[in-house]
XYZ file of C-alpha atoms in Angstrom:
555
model
C 15.214 13.867 19.283
C 12.664 12.871 21.921
C 8.957 13.255 21.199
C 6.614 14.248 23.987
C 4.236 11.368 24.664
C 0.981 11.667 26.587
C -0.845 8.627 28.013
C -3.217 7.012 25.545
C -6.788 8.089 26.156
C -9.394 5.345 25.620
C -11.941 5.465 22.828
C -15.700 5.136 23.239
C -17.268 2.372 21.151
C -20.540 1.643 19.420
C -21.499 -1.230 17.124
C -23.979 -0.996 14.233
C -25.042 -3.276 11.400
C -22.640 -2.843 8.504
C -25.458 -3.499 6.003
C -23.093 -4.520 3.217
C -21.427 -1.121 3.124
C -17.921 -0.992 1.681
C -14.962 0.710 3.284
C -15.157 3.468 0.663
C -18.811 4.125 1.438
C -18.276 4.381 5.186
C -15.164 6.520 4.726
C -16.971 8.902 2.363
C -19.884 9.221 4.778
C -17.862 9.722 7.955
C -14.431 11.126 7.336
C -13.673 12.393 3.841
C -13.686 16.211 3.961
C -15.063 17.509 0.667
C -14.277 21.140 1.360
C -10.664 20.784 2.462
C -8.403 18.577 0.324
C -5.539 19.062 2.790
C -7.452 17.779 5.819
C -6.273 14.474 7.225
C -8.283 11.328 6.528
C -7.316 7.684 6.049
C -8.850 4.560 4.535
C -7.347 1.071 4.752
C -9.697 -0.966 2.614
C -10.218 -4.606 1.855
C -12.754 -5.167 -0.905
C -16.223 -6.490 -0.244
C -17.858 -8.916 -0.677
C -15.169 -11.209 0.631
C -14.253 -14.639 -0.624
C -13.880 -18.132 0.730
C -11.036 -17.324 3.175
C -11.957 -13.939 4.650
C -9.789 -14.158 7.744
C -6.663 -14.367 5.620
C -6.723 -11.105 3.686
C -9.983 -9.270 3.329
C -12.037 -9.388 6.506
C -11.506 -5.876 7.881
C -11.378 -2.304 6.624
C -10.385 0.698 8.754
C -11.128 4.361 8.170
C -10.354 7.430 10.233
C -10.494 11.190 10.326
C -8.346 13.908 11.861
C -5.759 13.448 14.637
C -6.580 13.833 18.288
C -5.583 17.107 19.892
C -4.179 16.798 23.419
C -3.182 19.944 25.335
C -3.454 21.877 22.105
C -1.080 19.553 20.222
C -2.229 17.425 17.275
C -1.137 13.846 17.837
C 0.688 13.654 14.512
C 4.394 13.092 13.943
C 6.859 13.013 11.036
C 10.142 11.746 12.516
C 13.248 11.954 10.360
C 15.465 9.086 9.255
C 17.441 8.050 12.319
C 14.514 8.771 14.655
C 11.715 6.698 13.125
C 12.015 3.334 14.865
C 12.949 4.859 18.262
C 9.872 7.062 17.902
C 7.646 4.064 17.202
C 9.134 2.309 20.223
C 8.131 5.361 22.286
C 4.577 5.069 20.980
C 4.318 1.465 22.126
C 5.677 2.335 25.560
C 2.857 4.792 26.188
C 0.506 3.782 28.970
C -3.205 3.559 28.338
C -5.585 5.429 30.633
C -8.191 3.051 32.075
C -8.086 -0.739 32.175
C -10.644 -3.035 30.585
C -11.992 -3.815 34.059
C -12.499 -0.094 34.677
C -14.283 0.254 31.322
C -16.685 -2.576 32.125
C -17.321 -1.302 35.660
C -17.950 2.246 34.447
C -20.382 1.037 31.806
C -22.317 -1.141 34.248
C -22.554 1.592 36.886
C -23.668 4.339 34.525
C -26.643 3.347 32.323
C -26.148 6.447 30.161
C -22.831 5.041 28.992
C -23.884 1.494 28.203
C -24.382 2.265 24.518
C -21.331 4.471 24.091
C -18.767 3.043 26.513
C -18.765 -0.539 25.395
C -15.662 -2.440 26.468
C -12.906 -2.342 23.876
C -13.694 -5.114 21.340
C -10.513 -7.141 21.720
C -11.299 -9.377 18.762
C -10.642 -6.514 16.332
C -7.142 -6.196 14.869
C -7.136 -2.417 15.490
C -8.713 -0.974 18.637
C -6.913 2.349 18.612
C -3.350 3.440 18.196
C -1.676 4.917 15.156
C -2.055 4.991 11.392
C 0.803 5.872 9.118
C 3.446 5.072 6.558
C 7.152 4.283 6.317
C 8.934 5.441 3.175
C 11.589 3.360 1.460
C 14.302 5.554 3.019
C 13.657 3.968 6.422
C 16.150 1.382 5.128
C 18.874 3.996 5.652
C 18.073 3.931 9.377
C 18.312 0.151 9.499
C 21.367 -0.395 7.302
C 24.453 1.631 6.379
C 23.803 2.527 2.736
C 25.122 5.076 0.238
C 22.960 8.185 -0.109
C 23.481 9.490 -3.629
C 20.197 10.456 -5.272
C 17.669 13.161 -4.371
C 13.943 12.858 -3.650
C 11.973 15.628 -5.406
C 8.589 14.570 -3.996
C 6.967 16.462 -1.094
C 6.108 13.574 1.258
C 7.824 12.935 4.617
C 9.616 9.613 4.984
C 7.545 8.714 8.058
C 4.080 9.903 9.026
C 2.032 8.592 11.960
C -0.979 9.935 13.802
C -3.457 8.987 16.498
C -7.018 9.410 15.159
C -9.692 11.221 17.127
C -12.383 9.016 15.611
C -12.264 5.912 13.482
C -14.343 2.988 12.252
C -13.550 -0.695 11.796
C -15.602 -2.698 9.314
C -15.926 -6.431 9.920
C -16.990 -7.672 6.481
C -17.455 -11.248 7.692
C -19.701 -10.549 10.677
C -21.243 -7.491 8.972
C -20.596 -5.270 12.003
C -19.556 -1.642 11.831
C -17.596 -0.585 14.901
C -17.433 3.142 15.612
C -14.790 4.541 17.964
C -14.542 8.130 19.208
C -12.779 10.195 21.840
C -16.044 11.408 23.392
C -19.566 9.889 23.623
C -21.240 12.718 21.712
C -18.904 12.076 18.780
C -20.438 8.620 18.406
C -23.832 10.252 17.992
C -22.378 12.576 15.364
C -20.880 9.665 13.435
C -24.140 7.747 13.501
C -26.040 10.815 12.327
C -23.634 11.170 9.404
C -24.260 7.569 8.455
C -28.001 8.082 8.676
C -27.823 11.198 6.490
C -25.540 9.747 3.911
C -26.828 8.416 0.662
C -23.852 6.176 0.073
C -26.054 3.135 -0.394
C -27.778 4.710 -3.375
C -24.632 6.177 -4.882
C -23.238 3.863 -7.512
C -19.854 4.351 -9.085
C -19.893 4.739 -12.838
C -17.294 2.014 -13.226
C -18.253 -1.645 -12.948
C -16.031 -3.618 -10.520
C -13.389 -5.699 -12.216
C -13.857 -9.441 -12.000
C -10.110 -9.878 -11.741
C -9.738 -9.426 -8.008
C -8.440 -12.111 -5.711
C -11.555 -11.650 -3.662
C -13.758 -12.644 -6.545
C -13.906 -16.029 -8.183
C -10.415 -17.115 -9.119
C -11.602 -18.753 -12.309
C -14.120 -16.110 -13.332
C -11.488 -13.431 -12.803
C -10.744 -13.001 -16.507
C -10.615 -9.313 -17.281
C -13.940 -7.756 -18.111
C -13.884 -6.323 -21.605
C -16.195 -3.536 -20.402
C -13.480 -2.208 -18.120
C -10.162 -3.003 -19.686
C -9.130 -4.480 -22.988
C -6.223 -6.801 -23.561
C -2.861 -5.154 -23.260
C -2.080 -5.415 -26.947
C -5.282 -3.610 -27.990
C -5.556 -0.810 -25.451
C -6.789 2.269 -27.236
C -5.345 5.729 -26.940
C -8.682 7.035 -25.581
C -8.402 4.749 -22.535
C -5.234 6.408 -21.252
C -4.763 9.902 -19.827
C -3.073 12.319 -22.187
C -0.404 13.779 -19.901
C 1.840 10.877 -18.841
C 5.604 11.032 -18.681
C 8.338 8.547 -17.954
C 11.331 9.858 -16.052
C 13.674 7.273 -17.564
C 14.532 6.540 -21.198
C 13.979 2.991 -22.354
C 17.636 2.917 -23.380
C 18.800 3.976 -19.902
C 16.547 1.448 -18.185
C 17.831 -1.356 -20.390
C 21.395 -0.217 -19.678
C 20.634 -0.425 -15.943
C 19.265 -3.948 -16.443
C 22.482 -4.992 -18.202
C 24.572 -3.505 -15.385
C 22.475 -5.361 -12.793
C 23.060 -8.582 -14.740
C 26.808 -7.980 -14.564
C 26.537 -7.753 -10.775
C 24.659 -11.068 -10.853
C 27.300 -12.661 -13.095
C 30.025 -11.393 -10.745
C 28.309 -13.100 -7.819
C 27.399 -9.881 -5.960
C 23.665 -10.618 -6.013
C 21.204 -13.244 -7.215
C 18.337 -10.958 -8.217
C 17.505 -7.231 -8.135
C 14.350 -5.194 -8.573
C 14.851 -2.168 -10.839
C 12.055 0.377 -11.076
C 11.166 3.448 -13.080
C 8.923 6.392 -12.271
C 6.163 7.919 -14.336
C 4.472 11.251 -13.874
C 1.019 12.387 -14.943
C -1.129 15.471 -14.662
C -4.854 15.352 -14.041
C -7.884 17.470 -13.309
C -9.360 14.659 -11.203
C -9.342 14.687 -7.410
C -7.278 12.145 -5.517
C -10.458 10.507 -4.200
C -11.861 10.126 -7.729
C -8.626 8.419 -8.770
C -8.743 6.064 -5.790
C -12.363 5.134 -6.539
C -11.518 4.421 -10.165
C -8.442 2.371 -9.303
C -10.264 0.342 -6.661
C -13.079 -0.362 -9.112
C -10.663 -1.476 -11.828
C -8.258 -3.351 -9.571
C -9.693 -4.151 -6.104
C -6.930 -5.392 -3.822
C -6.776 -6.667 -0.231
C -4.288 -4.019 0.984
C -5.689 -0.914 -0.668
C -5.378 2.448 1.052
C -6.125 6.130 0.602
C -4.352 8.818 2.619
C -5.360 12.465 2.458
C -2.653 14.610 4.050
C -1.323 18.180 3.997
C 1.451 17.060 1.597
C -0.854 15.375 -0.879
C -2.583 12.040 -1.228
C -1.362 8.443 -1.319
C -3.526 6.209 -3.508
C -2.722 2.516 -3.339
C -4.245 -0.740 -4.513
C -1.469 -2.922 -3.189
C -1.935 -6.700 -3.341
C 1.053 -7.417 -1.090
C 1.401 -7.612 2.673
C 4.823 -6.811 4.098
C 4.140 -8.106 7.582
C 1.343 -8.687 10.076
C 1.702 -9.198 13.826
C -1.261 -10.247 15.904
C -1.032 -11.861 19.337
C 2.657 -12.582 18.651
C 1.800 -14.494 15.464
C 3.664 -13.133 12.437
C 3.071 -13.523 8.741
C 4.540 -12.077 5.576
C 3.168 -12.686 2.107
C 5.741 -12.249 -0.701
C 4.700 -11.817 -4.317
C 7.161 -12.677 -7.092
C 6.237 -13.825 -10.570
C 3.745 -12.071 -12.836
C 1.779 -12.776 -15.993
C -0.869 -10.849 -17.897
C -4.493 -11.895 -17.499
C -5.977 -13.883 -20.324
C -8.685 -12.509 -22.594
C -10.746 -15.687 -22.068
C -10.926 -18.328 -19.299
C -8.996 -20.929 -21.287
C -6.192 -18.516 -22.042
C -6.154 -17.401 -18.392
C -5.709 -21.014 -17.263
C -2.947 -21.562 -19.827
C -1.079 -18.476 -18.604
C -1.362 -19.649 -15.004
C -0.021 -23.100 -15.922
C 2.864 -21.529 -17.817
C 3.736 -19.341 -14.824
C 3.655 -22.327 -12.464
C 5.907 -24.357 -14.782
C 8.428 -21.601 -15.540
C 11.661 -22.676 -13.864
C 13.084 -19.128 -13.884
C 10.024 -17.695 -12.123
C 9.855 -20.550 -9.634
C 13.538 -20.257 -8.756
C 13.274 -16.497 -8.288
C 10.174 -16.893 -6.117
C 11.696 -19.597 -3.894
C 14.794 -17.450 -3.425
C 12.657 -14.566 -2.145
C 10.602 -16.860 0.081
C 13.875 -18.030 1.647
C 14.888 -14.388 2.157
C 11.621 -13.717 4.000
C 12.070 -16.880 6.087
C 15.506 -15.660 7.100
C 14.152 -12.190 7.956
C 11.458 -13.651 10.207
C 13.991 -16.041 11.731
C 15.843 -13.079 13.238
C 12.995 -12.286 15.601
C 10.809 -15.420 15.696
C 11.103 -18.448 17.953
C 13.339 -21.221 16.767
C 11.452 -23.740 14.640
C 8.285 -21.622 14.381
C 8.921 -20.171 10.896
C 7.046 -22.166 8.257
C 5.787 -21.626 4.716
C 2.089 -22.437 4.965
C 1.271 -21.422 1.375
C 3.726 -21.905 -1.485
C 3.413 -20.844 -5.129
C -0.268 -19.914 -5.071
C -1.803 -18.068 -8.038
C -3.599 -14.827 -7.135
C -5.492 -13.043 -9.898
C -6.051 -9.292 -10.245
C -7.523 -7.132 -12.978
C -4.539 -6.967 -15.326
C -2.095 -9.497 -13.918
C -1.804 -12.719 -11.966
C 0.916 -13.297 -9.375
C 2.777 -16.133 -7.724
C 2.292 -15.725 -3.968
C 3.489 -17.535 -0.851
C 2.810 -17.038 2.861
C 5.419 -17.335 5.616
C 4.449 -17.440 9.302
C 6.202 -17.532 12.663
C 5.877 -16.769 16.386
C 7.559 -13.613 17.656
C 10.039 -14.128 20.487
C 8.895 -12.705 23.851
C 11.754 -10.201 23.993
C 10.786 -8.575 20.670
C 7.864 -6.364 19.637
C 6.317 -4.923 16.475
C 9.095 -2.380 15.989
C 11.780 -5.054 16.171
C 9.782 -6.952 13.565
C 9.770 -3.935 11.244
C 13.534 -3.639 11.629
C 13.922 -7.311 10.683
C 11.815 -7.307 7.511
C 11.890 -3.755 6.090
C 11.958 -3.162 3.175
C 10.344 -6.196 1.576
C 12.761 -8.437 -0.294
C 10.446 -8.673 -3.293
C 11.063 -4.999 -4.128
C 14.812 -4.992 -3.467
C 16.222 -8.380 -4.426
C 18.574 -10.830 -2.794
C 20.763 -10.341 -0.841
C 18.839 -7.331 0.325
C 21.552 -4.896 1.470
C 23.776 -5.297 -1.585
C 20.718 -4.943 -3.829
C 19.784 -1.674 -2.130
C 23.292 -0.367 -2.780
C 22.957 -1.271 -6.454
C 19.463 0.235 -6.683
C 20.832 3.492 -5.280
C 23.467 3.433 -8.011
C 21.235 2.513 -10.955
C 17.871 4.216 -10.359
C 17.760 7.953 -11.224
C 15.831 9.235 -8.164
C 15.126 8.155 -4.599
C 12.110 5.902 -4.245
C 10.285 8.218 -1.796
C 7.214 6.377 -0.439
C 7.229 3.861 -3.288
C 8.103 0.355 -2.061
C 7.821 1.502 1.531
C 4.837 0.442 3.648
C 1.672 1.788 5.200
C -0.871 0.494 7.684
C -1.584 0.522 11.406
C 0.166 0.012 14.727
C -2.312 -0.947 17.435
C -1.697 0.247 21.002
C -1.646 -3.423 22.146
C 1.307 -4.114 19.829
C -0.515 -5.504 16.790
C 0.755 -4.403 13.383
C -0.252 -4.751 9.746
C 1.734 -3.178 6.902
C 1.446 -3.521 3.151
C 4.102 -2.842 0.525
C 3.408 0.339 -1.421
C 3.258 -1.107 -4.919
C 0.441 -0.338 -7.391
C 0.555 3.091 -5.769
C 0.137 6.696 -6.919
C 1.320 9.814 -5.107
C -0.777 12.916 -5.745
C 0.041 16.585 -5.190
C -2.002 19.712 -5.786
C 1.133 21.842 -5.759
C 1.544 23.508 -9.127
C 4.662 22.576 -11.023
C 5.755 19.961 -8.482
C 7.835 17.206 -9.927
C 8.148 18.774 -13.400
C 11.631 20.177 -12.906
C 14.500 18.744 -14.884
C 17.914 18.473 -13.291
C 21.121 16.949 -14.539
C 20.354 14.057 -16.833
C 16.761 13.655 -15.675
C 14.555 13.526 -18.776
C 10.810 13.823 -18.957
C 9.266 11.669 -21.638
C 5.724 11.624 -22.790
C 3.892 8.325 -22.665
C 1.573 7.766 -25.584
C 0.166 4.616 -27.107
C -0.035 5.052 -30.858
C 3.533 4.087 -31.721
C 4.335 0.448 -32.339
C 7.317 -1.496 -31.088
C 8.829 -4.885 -31.717
C 8.939 -6.296 -28.210
C 7.632 -9.813 -27.695
C 5.949 -8.376 -24.573
C 3.650 -5.826 -26.248
C 2.619 -2.708 -24.417
C 0.810 0.354 -25.750
C 3.029 2.880 -23.958
C 5.805 4.579 -25.863
C 8.123 7.563 -25.386
C 8.206 10.980 -26.991
C 9.374 14.245 -25.493
C 6.854 16.907 -24.607
C 6.727 19.462 -21.783
C 4.342 18.622 -18.975
C 1.607 21.238 -18.379
C 1.767 22.861 -14.954
C -1.911 23.787 -14.671
C -3.054 20.366 -13.464
C -2.593 18.261 -10.343
C 0.503 16.068 -10.398
C 0.528 12.314 -9.951
C 3.510 9.970 -9.738
C 3.744 6.212 -9.932
C 6.583 3.705 -9.864
C 6.800 0.261 -11.441
C 9.595 -2.241 -11.831
C 10.710 -5.757 -12.615
C 12.859 -8.428 -11.009
C 16.169 -8.818 -12.822
C 17.909 -12.207 -12.877
C 20.839 -13.692 -14.783
C 18.908 -14.455 -17.973
C 16.658 -11.378 -18.001
C 16.113 -9.738 -21.395
C 16.392 -5.935 -20.935
C 13.674 -5.024 -23.440
C 11.241 -7.528 -21.962
C 11.865 -6.173 -18.453
C 11.170 -2.651 -19.700
C 7.797 -3.605 -21.123
C 6.922 -5.778 -18.130
C 7.482 -2.738 -15.919
C 5.263 -0.549 -18.091
C 2.611 -3.246 -18.116
C 2.286 -2.996 -14.339
C 1.311 0.670 -14.694
C -1.657 0.020 -16.963
C -4.379 -0.186 -14.313
C -3.142 3.046 -12.719
C -3.065 4.887 -16.040
C -6.544 3.712 -16.982
C -7.791 4.771 -13.529
C -6.403 8.267 -14.116
C -8.329 8.464 -17.373
C -11.528 7.058 -15.873
C -11.347 9.515 -12.974
C -11.492 12.424 -15.405
C -14.570 11.162 -17.250
């Protein structure tokens, strides 16, 4: 299928002092439509204030409103599997109306435009283009894989749109860049900022100290926000949470994955499980709560006609800027300590654990190989290896791999080379995806896919959709049982004997259909000596911040 592509119209620009506003504050003031929960709006947020290395992860936030309309057609597309990457290639081939020289000449010749038709600020990573996501099923366009399971969730695999207006926040320089399709829209945006009271509006939740962007050492979990995992109280968690997989079935899947490892089919696989919740909270309230509890450098909020995507992802899949590429794999997790000394001990244990180190190095090598497909010979290097990054409930082992894209390749070729991220499939990637399709009960939908931006100049930045919730206002969505699919209630007042304690436990109850539906997905990396019960509880542990955010959003 061929999509009709119009030339890219330029945006008008204006710069204002950011005045320490956060991405959430600017988004709420400019683009979030209170009256229409199905209207389109997007926030890609890095937390502020930023830390000692802002250029690496947390310098910019981007927020945007509705799509442009050209000749009566909204510039929004949902290509199907088989059409997604060719469609994105078509986007990049679009010509832009007006050169930079023409912009500068027009601004200098017309004094009325000097404030609104600033030249495009080339230093920004996003100066117009497209915002969107790529669901996990894009892998079926890249590789030949078995298609066995169904996807009951309402979201399209791919979704991209060209915003009519957007804003880029430079947290380092404290500049707010406004971009719009017409000069008068810049005035409207500035008026909205002036009217807003976002500066005086304080969220009820205190920010967690456990973010990477805060002090690494002072990042021990705040007892005001979250208690240690072994003492989480029932009142902290929402009451309507359901696992879509029995513990017994998950542990059976772990044992089967280990047999594939023992047979030499794979070295490591990521097996995940889905949970479902119902809530009276809005998607924006949930995002605010999650970002307060667990601020992350690749957070995002997407309000769409199909529902909302709420993500506090800590992991970058891939970035391309001026032909420089980087990917930032995460593999290896521990709980946060209840005190600084315990936190340091847990970090030392993680860094000395031979199993975790071996698994991490294996995945770093996978990412090096992926980049090597499209990067210049000799340019792929690991410039950070086995770094500890701390978040509200967990700490991770993280590395960074960089390279220089070959001249004959572009951002879409780069996506084809690296998608999906090896940290959420395993190694080798294709065989692991075949096994995941066999062992997991439902398709992954958007979970473990990616979202971000594609700039019209060819720049790209995509996260991996982990620590993510999908939200739907459709009544009854996702509560159907089919075949052997079981819905299990998650509660926290039953004890268990695992050496990896977690307050969540299973008991069967019907899910009420009178509330909004929310889904999440969590998993663990399975290796030869994995203990099935431990992997089960490690997976549940990764859901804790999301579940607490759901509860906080309802308060």
